[in-house]
XYZ file of C-alpha atoms in Angstrom:
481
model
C 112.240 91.750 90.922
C 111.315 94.194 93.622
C 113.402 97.089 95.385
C 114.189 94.879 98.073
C 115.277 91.452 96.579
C 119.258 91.519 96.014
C 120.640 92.109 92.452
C 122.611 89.883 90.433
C 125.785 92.731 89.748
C 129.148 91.387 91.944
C 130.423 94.828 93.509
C 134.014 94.414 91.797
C 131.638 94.984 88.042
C 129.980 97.986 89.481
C 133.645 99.166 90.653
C 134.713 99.375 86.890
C 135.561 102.410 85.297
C 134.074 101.685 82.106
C 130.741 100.536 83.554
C 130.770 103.247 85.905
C 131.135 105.585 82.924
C 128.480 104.287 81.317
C 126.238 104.749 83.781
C 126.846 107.725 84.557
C 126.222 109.030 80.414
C 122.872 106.944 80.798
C 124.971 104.528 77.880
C 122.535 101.905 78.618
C 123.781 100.394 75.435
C 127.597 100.298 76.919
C 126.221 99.630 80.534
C 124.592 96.452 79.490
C 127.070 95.007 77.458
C 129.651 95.470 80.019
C 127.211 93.715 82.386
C 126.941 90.801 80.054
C 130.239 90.773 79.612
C 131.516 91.136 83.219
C 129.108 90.191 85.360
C 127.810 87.498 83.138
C 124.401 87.828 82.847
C 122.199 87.057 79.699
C 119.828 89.551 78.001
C 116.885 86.947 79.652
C 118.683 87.430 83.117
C 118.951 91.392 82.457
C 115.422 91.927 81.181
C 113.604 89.884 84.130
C 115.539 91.943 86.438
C 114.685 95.109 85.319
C 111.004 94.145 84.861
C 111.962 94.736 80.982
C 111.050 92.667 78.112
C 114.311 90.717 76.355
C 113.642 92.362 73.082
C 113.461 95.669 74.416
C 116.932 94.495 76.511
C 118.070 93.494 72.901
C 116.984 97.104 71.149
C 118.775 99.064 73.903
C 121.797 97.097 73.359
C 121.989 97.578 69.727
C 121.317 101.667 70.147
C 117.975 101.238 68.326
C 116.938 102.780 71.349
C 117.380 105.206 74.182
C 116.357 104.390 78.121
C 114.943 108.070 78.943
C 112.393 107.326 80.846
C 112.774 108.194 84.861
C 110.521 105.157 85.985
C 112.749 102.367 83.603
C 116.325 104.457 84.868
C 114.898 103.758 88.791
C 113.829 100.051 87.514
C 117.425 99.314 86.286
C 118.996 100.662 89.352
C 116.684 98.253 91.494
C 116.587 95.773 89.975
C 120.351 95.054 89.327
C 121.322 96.965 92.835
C 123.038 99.497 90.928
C 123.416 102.648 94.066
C 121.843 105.249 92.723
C 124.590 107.872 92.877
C 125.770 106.124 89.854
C 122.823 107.095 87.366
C 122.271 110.212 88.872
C 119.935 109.702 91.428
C 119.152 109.714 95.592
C 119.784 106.781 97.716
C 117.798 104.004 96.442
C 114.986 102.524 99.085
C 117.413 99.125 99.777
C 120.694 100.946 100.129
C 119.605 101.883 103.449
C 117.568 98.596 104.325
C 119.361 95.220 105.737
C 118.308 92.059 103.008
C 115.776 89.809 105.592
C 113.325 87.632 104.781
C 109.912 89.453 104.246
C 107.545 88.364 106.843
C 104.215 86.463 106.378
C 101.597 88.880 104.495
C 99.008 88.332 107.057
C 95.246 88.674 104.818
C 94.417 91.944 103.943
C 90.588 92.366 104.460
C 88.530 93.995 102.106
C 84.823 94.399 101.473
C 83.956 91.317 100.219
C 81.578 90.955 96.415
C 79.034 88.696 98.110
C 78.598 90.851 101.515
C 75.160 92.377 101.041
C 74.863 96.037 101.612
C 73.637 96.349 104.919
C 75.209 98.694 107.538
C 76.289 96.201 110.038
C 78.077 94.512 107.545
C 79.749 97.423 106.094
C 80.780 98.082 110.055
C 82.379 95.091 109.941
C 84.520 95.314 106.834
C 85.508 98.734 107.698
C 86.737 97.379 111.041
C 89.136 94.479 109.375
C 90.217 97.174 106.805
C 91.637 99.476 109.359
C 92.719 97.216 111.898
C 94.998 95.097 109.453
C 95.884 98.238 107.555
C 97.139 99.615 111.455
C 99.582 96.746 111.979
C 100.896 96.211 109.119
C 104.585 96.871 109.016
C 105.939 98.725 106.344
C 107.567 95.713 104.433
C 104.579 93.620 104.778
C 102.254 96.884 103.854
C 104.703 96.856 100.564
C 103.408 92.874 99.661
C 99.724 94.078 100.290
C 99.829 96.695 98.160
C 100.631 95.314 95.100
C 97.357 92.848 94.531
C 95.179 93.661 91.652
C 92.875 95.975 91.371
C 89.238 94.769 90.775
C 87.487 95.601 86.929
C 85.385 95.098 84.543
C 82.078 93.044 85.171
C 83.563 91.698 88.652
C 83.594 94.908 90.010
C 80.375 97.375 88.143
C 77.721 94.508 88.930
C 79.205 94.240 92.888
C 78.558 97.982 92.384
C 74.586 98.413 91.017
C 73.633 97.088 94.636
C 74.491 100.979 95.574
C 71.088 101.775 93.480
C 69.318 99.460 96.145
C 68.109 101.041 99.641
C 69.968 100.070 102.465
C 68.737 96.970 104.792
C 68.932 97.793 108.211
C 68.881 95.659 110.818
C 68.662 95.921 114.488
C 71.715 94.913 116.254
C 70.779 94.733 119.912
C 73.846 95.953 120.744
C 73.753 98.604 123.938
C 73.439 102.250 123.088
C 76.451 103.994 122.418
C 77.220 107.137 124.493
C 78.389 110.084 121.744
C 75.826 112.451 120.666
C 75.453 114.763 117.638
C 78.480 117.381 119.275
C 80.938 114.627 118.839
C 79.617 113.709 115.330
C 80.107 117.119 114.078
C 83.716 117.088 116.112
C 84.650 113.740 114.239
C 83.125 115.475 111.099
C 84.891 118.460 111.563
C 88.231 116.622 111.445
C 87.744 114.481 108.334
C 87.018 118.128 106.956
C 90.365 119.208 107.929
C 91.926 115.954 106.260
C 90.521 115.941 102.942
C 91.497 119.554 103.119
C 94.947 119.207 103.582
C 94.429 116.432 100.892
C 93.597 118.652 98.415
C 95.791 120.950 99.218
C 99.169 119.119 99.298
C 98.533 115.666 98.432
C 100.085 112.319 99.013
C 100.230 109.973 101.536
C 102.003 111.582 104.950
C 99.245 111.634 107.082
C 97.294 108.729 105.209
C 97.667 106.802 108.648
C 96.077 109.358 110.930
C 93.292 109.297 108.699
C 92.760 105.709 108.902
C 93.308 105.772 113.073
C 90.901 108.510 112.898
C 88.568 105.631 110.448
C 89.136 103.159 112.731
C 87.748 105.303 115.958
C 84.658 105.791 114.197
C 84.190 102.547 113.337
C 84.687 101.549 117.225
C 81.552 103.859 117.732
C 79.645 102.395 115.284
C 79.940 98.785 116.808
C 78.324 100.252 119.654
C 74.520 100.695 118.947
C 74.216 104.529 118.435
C 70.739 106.208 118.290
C 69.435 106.572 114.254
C 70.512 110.002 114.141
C 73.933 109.977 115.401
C 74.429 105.727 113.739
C 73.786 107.994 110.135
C 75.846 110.983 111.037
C 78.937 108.203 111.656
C 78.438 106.512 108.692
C 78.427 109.823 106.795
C 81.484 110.967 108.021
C 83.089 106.963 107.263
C 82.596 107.734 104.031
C 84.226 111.329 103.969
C 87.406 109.435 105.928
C 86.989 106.690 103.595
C 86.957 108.610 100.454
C 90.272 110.905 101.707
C 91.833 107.696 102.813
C 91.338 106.674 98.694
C 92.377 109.688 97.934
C 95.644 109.554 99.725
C 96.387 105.972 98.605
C 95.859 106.495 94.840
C 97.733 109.622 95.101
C 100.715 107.378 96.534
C 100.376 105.263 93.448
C 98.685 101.992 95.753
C 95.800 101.237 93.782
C 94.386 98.355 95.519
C 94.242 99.702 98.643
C 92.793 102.714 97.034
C 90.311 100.689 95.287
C 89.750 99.015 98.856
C 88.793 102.164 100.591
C 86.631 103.857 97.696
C 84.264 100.316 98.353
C 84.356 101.123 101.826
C 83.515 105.248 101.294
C 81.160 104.199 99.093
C 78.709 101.483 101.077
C 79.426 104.209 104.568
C 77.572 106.600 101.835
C 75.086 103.992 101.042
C 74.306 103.042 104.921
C 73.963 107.546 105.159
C 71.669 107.861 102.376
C 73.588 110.141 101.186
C 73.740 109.254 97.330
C 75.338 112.865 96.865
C 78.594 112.069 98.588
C 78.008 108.419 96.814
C 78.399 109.952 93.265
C 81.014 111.294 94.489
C 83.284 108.352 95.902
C 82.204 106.418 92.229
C 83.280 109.266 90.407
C 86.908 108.967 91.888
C 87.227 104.767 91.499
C 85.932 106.350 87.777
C 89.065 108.564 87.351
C 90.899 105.584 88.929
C 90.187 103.468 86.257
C 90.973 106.154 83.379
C 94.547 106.227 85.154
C 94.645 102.242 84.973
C 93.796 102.614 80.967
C 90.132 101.350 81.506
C 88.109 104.037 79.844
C 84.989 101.891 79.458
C 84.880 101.047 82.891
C 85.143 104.749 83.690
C 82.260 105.535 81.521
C 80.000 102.550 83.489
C 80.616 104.194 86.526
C 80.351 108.453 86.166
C 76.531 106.621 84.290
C 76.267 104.692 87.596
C 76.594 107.816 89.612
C 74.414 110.075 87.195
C 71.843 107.479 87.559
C 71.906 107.577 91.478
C 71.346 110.944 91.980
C 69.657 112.162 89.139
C 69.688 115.646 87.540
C 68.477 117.242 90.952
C 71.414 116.824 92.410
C 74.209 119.812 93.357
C 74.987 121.431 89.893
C 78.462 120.946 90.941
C 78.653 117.131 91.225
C 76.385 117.540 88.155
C 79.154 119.181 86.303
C 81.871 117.170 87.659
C 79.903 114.184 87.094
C 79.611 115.351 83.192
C 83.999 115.621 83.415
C 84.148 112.311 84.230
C 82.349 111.286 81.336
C 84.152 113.745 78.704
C 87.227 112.577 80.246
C 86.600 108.828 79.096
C 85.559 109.965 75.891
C 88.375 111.737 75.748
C 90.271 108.443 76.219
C 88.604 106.365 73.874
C 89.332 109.212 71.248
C 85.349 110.243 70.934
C 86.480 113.706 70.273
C 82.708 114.720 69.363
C 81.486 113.224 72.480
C 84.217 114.359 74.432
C 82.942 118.144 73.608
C 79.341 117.375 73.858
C 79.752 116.396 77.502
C 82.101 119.454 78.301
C 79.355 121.777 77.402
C 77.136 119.574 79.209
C 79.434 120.054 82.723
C 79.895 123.977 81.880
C 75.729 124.214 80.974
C 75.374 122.426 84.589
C 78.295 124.419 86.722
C 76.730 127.820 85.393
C 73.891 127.414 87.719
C 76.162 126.783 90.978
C 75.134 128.370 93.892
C 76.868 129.058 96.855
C 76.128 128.280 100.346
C 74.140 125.374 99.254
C 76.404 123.154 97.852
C 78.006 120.392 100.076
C 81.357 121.388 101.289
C 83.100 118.392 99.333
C 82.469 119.588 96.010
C 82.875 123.320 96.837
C 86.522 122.770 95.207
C 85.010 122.348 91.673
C 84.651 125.550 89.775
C 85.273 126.576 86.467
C 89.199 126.981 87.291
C 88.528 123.501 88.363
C 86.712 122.486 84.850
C 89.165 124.272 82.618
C 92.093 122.762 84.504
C 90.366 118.763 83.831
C 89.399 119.973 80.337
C 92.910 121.386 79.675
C 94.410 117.598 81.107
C 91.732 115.516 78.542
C 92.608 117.848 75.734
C 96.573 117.544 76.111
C 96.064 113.681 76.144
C 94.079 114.163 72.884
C 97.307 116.607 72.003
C 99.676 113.976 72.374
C 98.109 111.979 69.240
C 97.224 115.091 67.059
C 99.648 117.982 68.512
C 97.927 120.111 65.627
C 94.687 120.036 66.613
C 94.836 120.037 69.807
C 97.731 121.528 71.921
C 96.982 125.065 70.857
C 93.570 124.534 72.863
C 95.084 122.778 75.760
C 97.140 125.452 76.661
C 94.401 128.257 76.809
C 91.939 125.979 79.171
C 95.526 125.029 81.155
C 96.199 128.584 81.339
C 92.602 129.623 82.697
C 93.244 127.263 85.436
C 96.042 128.701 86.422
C 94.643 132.008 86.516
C 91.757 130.891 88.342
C 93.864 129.351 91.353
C 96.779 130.281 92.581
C 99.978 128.430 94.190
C 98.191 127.698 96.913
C 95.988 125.421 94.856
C 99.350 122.936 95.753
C 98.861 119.784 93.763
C 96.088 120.897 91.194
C 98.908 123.532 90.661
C 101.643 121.691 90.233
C 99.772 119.595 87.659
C 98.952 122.470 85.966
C 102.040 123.621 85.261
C 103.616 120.347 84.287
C 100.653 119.774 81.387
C 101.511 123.893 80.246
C 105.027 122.283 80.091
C 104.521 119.931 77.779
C 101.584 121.870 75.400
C 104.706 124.449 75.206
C 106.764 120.933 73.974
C 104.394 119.888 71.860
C 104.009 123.037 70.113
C 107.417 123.365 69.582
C 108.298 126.193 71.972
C 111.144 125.068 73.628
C 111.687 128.742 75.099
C 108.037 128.207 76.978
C 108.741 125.082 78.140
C 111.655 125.273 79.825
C 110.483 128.157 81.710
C 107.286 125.780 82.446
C 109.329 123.717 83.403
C 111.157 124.903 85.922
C 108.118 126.484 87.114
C 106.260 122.951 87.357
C 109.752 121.540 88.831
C 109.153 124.049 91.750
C 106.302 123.484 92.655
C 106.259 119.558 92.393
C 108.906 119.971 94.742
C 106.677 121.831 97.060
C 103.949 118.934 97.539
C 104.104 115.281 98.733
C 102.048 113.683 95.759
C 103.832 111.012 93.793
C 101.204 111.290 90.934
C 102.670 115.335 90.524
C 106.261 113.624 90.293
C 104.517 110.599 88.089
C 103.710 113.275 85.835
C 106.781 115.581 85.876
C 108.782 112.378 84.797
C 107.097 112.525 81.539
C 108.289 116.111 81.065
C 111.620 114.111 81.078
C 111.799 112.328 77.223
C 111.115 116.081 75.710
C 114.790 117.174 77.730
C 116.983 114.460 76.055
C 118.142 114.204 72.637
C 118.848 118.037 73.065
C 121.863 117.889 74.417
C 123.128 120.782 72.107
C 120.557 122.898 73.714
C 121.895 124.638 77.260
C 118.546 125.604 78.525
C 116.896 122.453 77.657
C 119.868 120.195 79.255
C 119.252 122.234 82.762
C 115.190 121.692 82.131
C 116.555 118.133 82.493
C 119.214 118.573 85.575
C 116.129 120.125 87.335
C 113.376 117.501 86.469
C 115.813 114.728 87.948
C 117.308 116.735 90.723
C 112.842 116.810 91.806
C 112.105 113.167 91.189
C 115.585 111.829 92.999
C 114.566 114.036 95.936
C-alpha cells in the first residue's frame, strides 16, 4: 500500500486515548493490538498494509521486538493513515492530498536493450525520455518511478556495446544554425548544474536540468556540423549524468538508471570514453546501494577497460574506489585494501589544470571520505577491527573539506556519528550527531536523511540517558522536516 491509497483505521479508533497513547510512546506492541482489537484488522491485514511481513507484525506484537526504525515508523503511518502528528512526525504526503483515482501511467520511454548505439538513435531516446519525463504530473511521475531497475546479465551485456565505436550515419536532415559559442553556453550551464549538484544535492532543480536536456536534444534533431553535433552530445551526457545524479539522490532509481543509459551512449556518440567511465562508475555505486556488489565490480572493470591506464589519474583513482568499494561489500577485506592503495598510488600523480573539470572534485579528502564510508560498512560486522580506522580516514575528510562541501559533508559527519556509536563513545556521538543533524538539515538530499535515519536505532533503548534521548528528538525533528 502506497502513501496515497486510503488506510483501513475508522477515525473514531485513531480518536482513542489508549491508541493515541500508544502511538505517541512508539508502543507498537499496544498500538497494534488496540488496532486489532478496535478497528478489527488481522495481523495479515496489518502487515500488508504496512508493507511488513505477518511474522514480523506477530514479533512486534509479542514485544520480541522494537519498531525503531524511521523508514518502518513513516510506513505504519501510511499505510494505516495514521496523521503523523500522532507518532511524532510532519504532515504526512496524503494529509494534504484529496483521495482520486490515479490517472493512466502513460509509457515511460527509455533507451531500449536492442537499439544499437548509433547517435541518431540515442537522439531519439533522449527525446522520448525528456518529453514524457516533462509532462508527467506529479502523481503519475510517482507510478513511473517505482519500475525496476535493470541488473545482472540484462543490463552489463546491453552495456559492452559502449567498447564498440560509434556508427554514424548521415541524417539528411538541414543544418542546424548554433555554432561552437552556444555549445560552450549550453556547456557552461550543465557546469553550473552538476555544480550545484554536488554541492547541495537532491532533486529541486532536477526539472530544469532535464528542460535544459530536452533543448539540446531539439538541436541535435537538427543536422549540426561534426564539430558542434559532438560538442552537443558531450554536453547530453554531462546533463544526463547530473540528471542521474539528482534522481538517485531523490531515492528514484529507475529513472536514475534511465538517465545514466542515456549519459552514457551521449558519451559514446562524443567519443569521449573519459566522461563514459565516468557515467558507468555512478550506475556502479548505484548498484552497491541496491546490494548488487558483483554487478558493481562488472562495471568499475567495464570502465577500466574503456579507457585504459592513460586515462586522468583522477578517474583512475576513482575508478580503483569503485572497485575497493565492492570488495568492500562482498567482505574481500584483502582486496578491498589492495585496490585502495591502487586509487591512492594513481591520485598521487594528479595534476592540475589538465584534468577534466568533472572529476576535479576527487581528491584525497575525496578518497579518505569513500574509504572512511567502505570501512564503517566493514565496521558494522567487526566494530573491533574496523571502526577505530573508519574514524581517522572520516576525520581526514572532514579536514580536507569544509561545510561548504554540503552533502559530502553532511555524510561525513553522520558515518563519524556512528564510528563514535560503534566504539562505544556515546559522549562523541551525540555531539556528531547533532553536528550531522545540522547539516543534513542544511541540504536537499534524501540519501543524507536516508542515512541520518540509521543514526536513529543507536538513540533508543537509552532512554535513561538525557543526552542520548535529545540525539534522538533532533534526528526526528531533521527527517520529519
Amino acid at each position: 500500500m502506497d502513501a496515497i491509497t486510503p488506510g483501513p483505521l475508522a477515525p473514531e479508533v485513531l480518536e482513542r486515548d489508549d491508541v493515541k497513547r500508544a502511538l505517541a510512546e512508539h508502543d507498537f506492541a499496544a498500538a497494534f493490538s488496540l488496532i486489532k482489537k478496535w478497528g478489527g484488522l488481522s495481523q495479515n491485514r496489518i502487515a500488508s498494509a504496512c508493507q511488513l511481513t505477518p511474522g514480523k507484525v506477530s514479533t512486534i506484537i509479542s514485544g520480541q521486538q522494537q519498531v525503531t526504525s524511521f523508514d518502518v515508523i513513516c510506513r505504519i503511518a501510511d499505510g494505516l493513515r495514521i496523521p503523523g502528528r500522532f507518532v511524532g512526525l510532519a504532515d504526512r504526503p496524503w494529509e494534504e492530498q484529496p483521495d482520486i483515482p490515479d490517472p493512466p501511467t502513460p509509457p515511460t520511454a527509455q533507451p531500449s536493450e536492442g537499439a544499437a548505439w548509433c547517435p541518431a538513435v540515442t537522439v531519439h531516446l533522449a527525446a522520448d525520455l525528456t518529453r514524457s519525463d516533462l509532462v508527467m504530473d506529479r502523481r503519475t511521475a510517482t507510478r513511473a518511478l517505482a519500475g525496476a531497475t535493470m541488473s545482472g546479465a540484462p543490463l552489463l551485456d546491453t552495456l559492452e556495446r559502449w567498447l564498440q565505436p560509434a556508427l554514424r550515419v548521415d541524417q539528411g536532415h538541414r543544418r542546424g544554425r548554433i555554432g561552437r559559442r552556444e555549445v560552450h553556453e549550453l556547456e557552461a550551464t550543465a557546469r553550473a548544474f552538476r555544480a550545484w549538484d554536488h554541492r547541495f544535492g537532491g532533486g529541486l532543480r532536477r526539472k530544469a536540468v532535464v528542460g535544459q536536456l530536452n533543448e539540446v536534444v531539439g538541436h541535435l534533431e537538427d543536422h549540426q556540423a561534426p564539430d558542434v553535433e559532438q560538442g552537443l552530445f558531450q554536453v547530453m551526457a554531462y546533463l544526463g549524468g547530473t540528471a542521474a545524479t539528482m534522481a538517485w539522490d531523490s531515492g528514484h532509481q529507475k529513472q536514475a538508471q534511465d538517465y545514466y543509459l542515456l549519459a552514457l551512449r551521449a558519451a559514446h556518440a562524443a567519443d569521449d570514453t573519459a566522461f563514459g567511465a565516468n557515467v558507468l562508475a555512478g550506475m556502479a555505486r548505484q548498484m552497491l546501494y541496491l546490494d548488487r556488489p558483483q554487478d558493481a565490480l562488472e562495471l568499475a572493470h567495464l570502465a577500466q577497460k574503456g579507457t585504459g591506464r592513460a586515462t586522468s589519474p583522477r578517474l583512475w583513482a576513482m575508478l580503483h574506489t569503485r572497485e575497493a568499494w565492492a570488495y568492500a561489500a562482498m567482505g574481500r577485506a584483502a582486496a578491498f585494501s589492495r585496490a585502495t592503495s591502487e586509487a591512492e598510488e594513481a591520485l598521487a600523480d594528479a595534476g592540475g589544470d589538465e584534468e577534466p573539470y568533472w572529476i576535479a572534485y576527487f581528491d584525497s579528502a575525496e578518497l579518505a571520505g569513500v574509504t572512511g564510508g567502505r570501512l564503517l560498512e566493514m565496521a558494522r560486522a567487526d566494530p573491533q577491527k574496523h571502526a577505530e580506522a573508519a574514524a581517522g580516514s572520516i576525520r581526514s575528510a572532514l579536514a580536507g573539506r569544509g561545510s561548504e562541501a554540503g552533502r559530502s559533508h553532511a555524510l561525513d559527519l553522520i558515518g563519524l556519528a556512528e564510528c563514535h556509536f560503534l566504539i562505544g563513545d556515546l559522549t562523541g556521538a551525540v555531539e556528531h550527531t547533532h553536528r550531522a543533524a545540522d547539516a543534513a538539515a542544511r541540504t536537499r538530499s534524501s540519501r543524507v536523511r536516508a542515512q541520518l535515519g540509521q543514526l536513529y536505532p543507536y538513540t533508543v533503548g537509552r532512554s535513561a540517558s538525557r543526552t542520548v534521548g535529545e540525539a534522538r528528538a533532533r534526528i526526528r525533528d531533521v527527517l520529519s522536516s
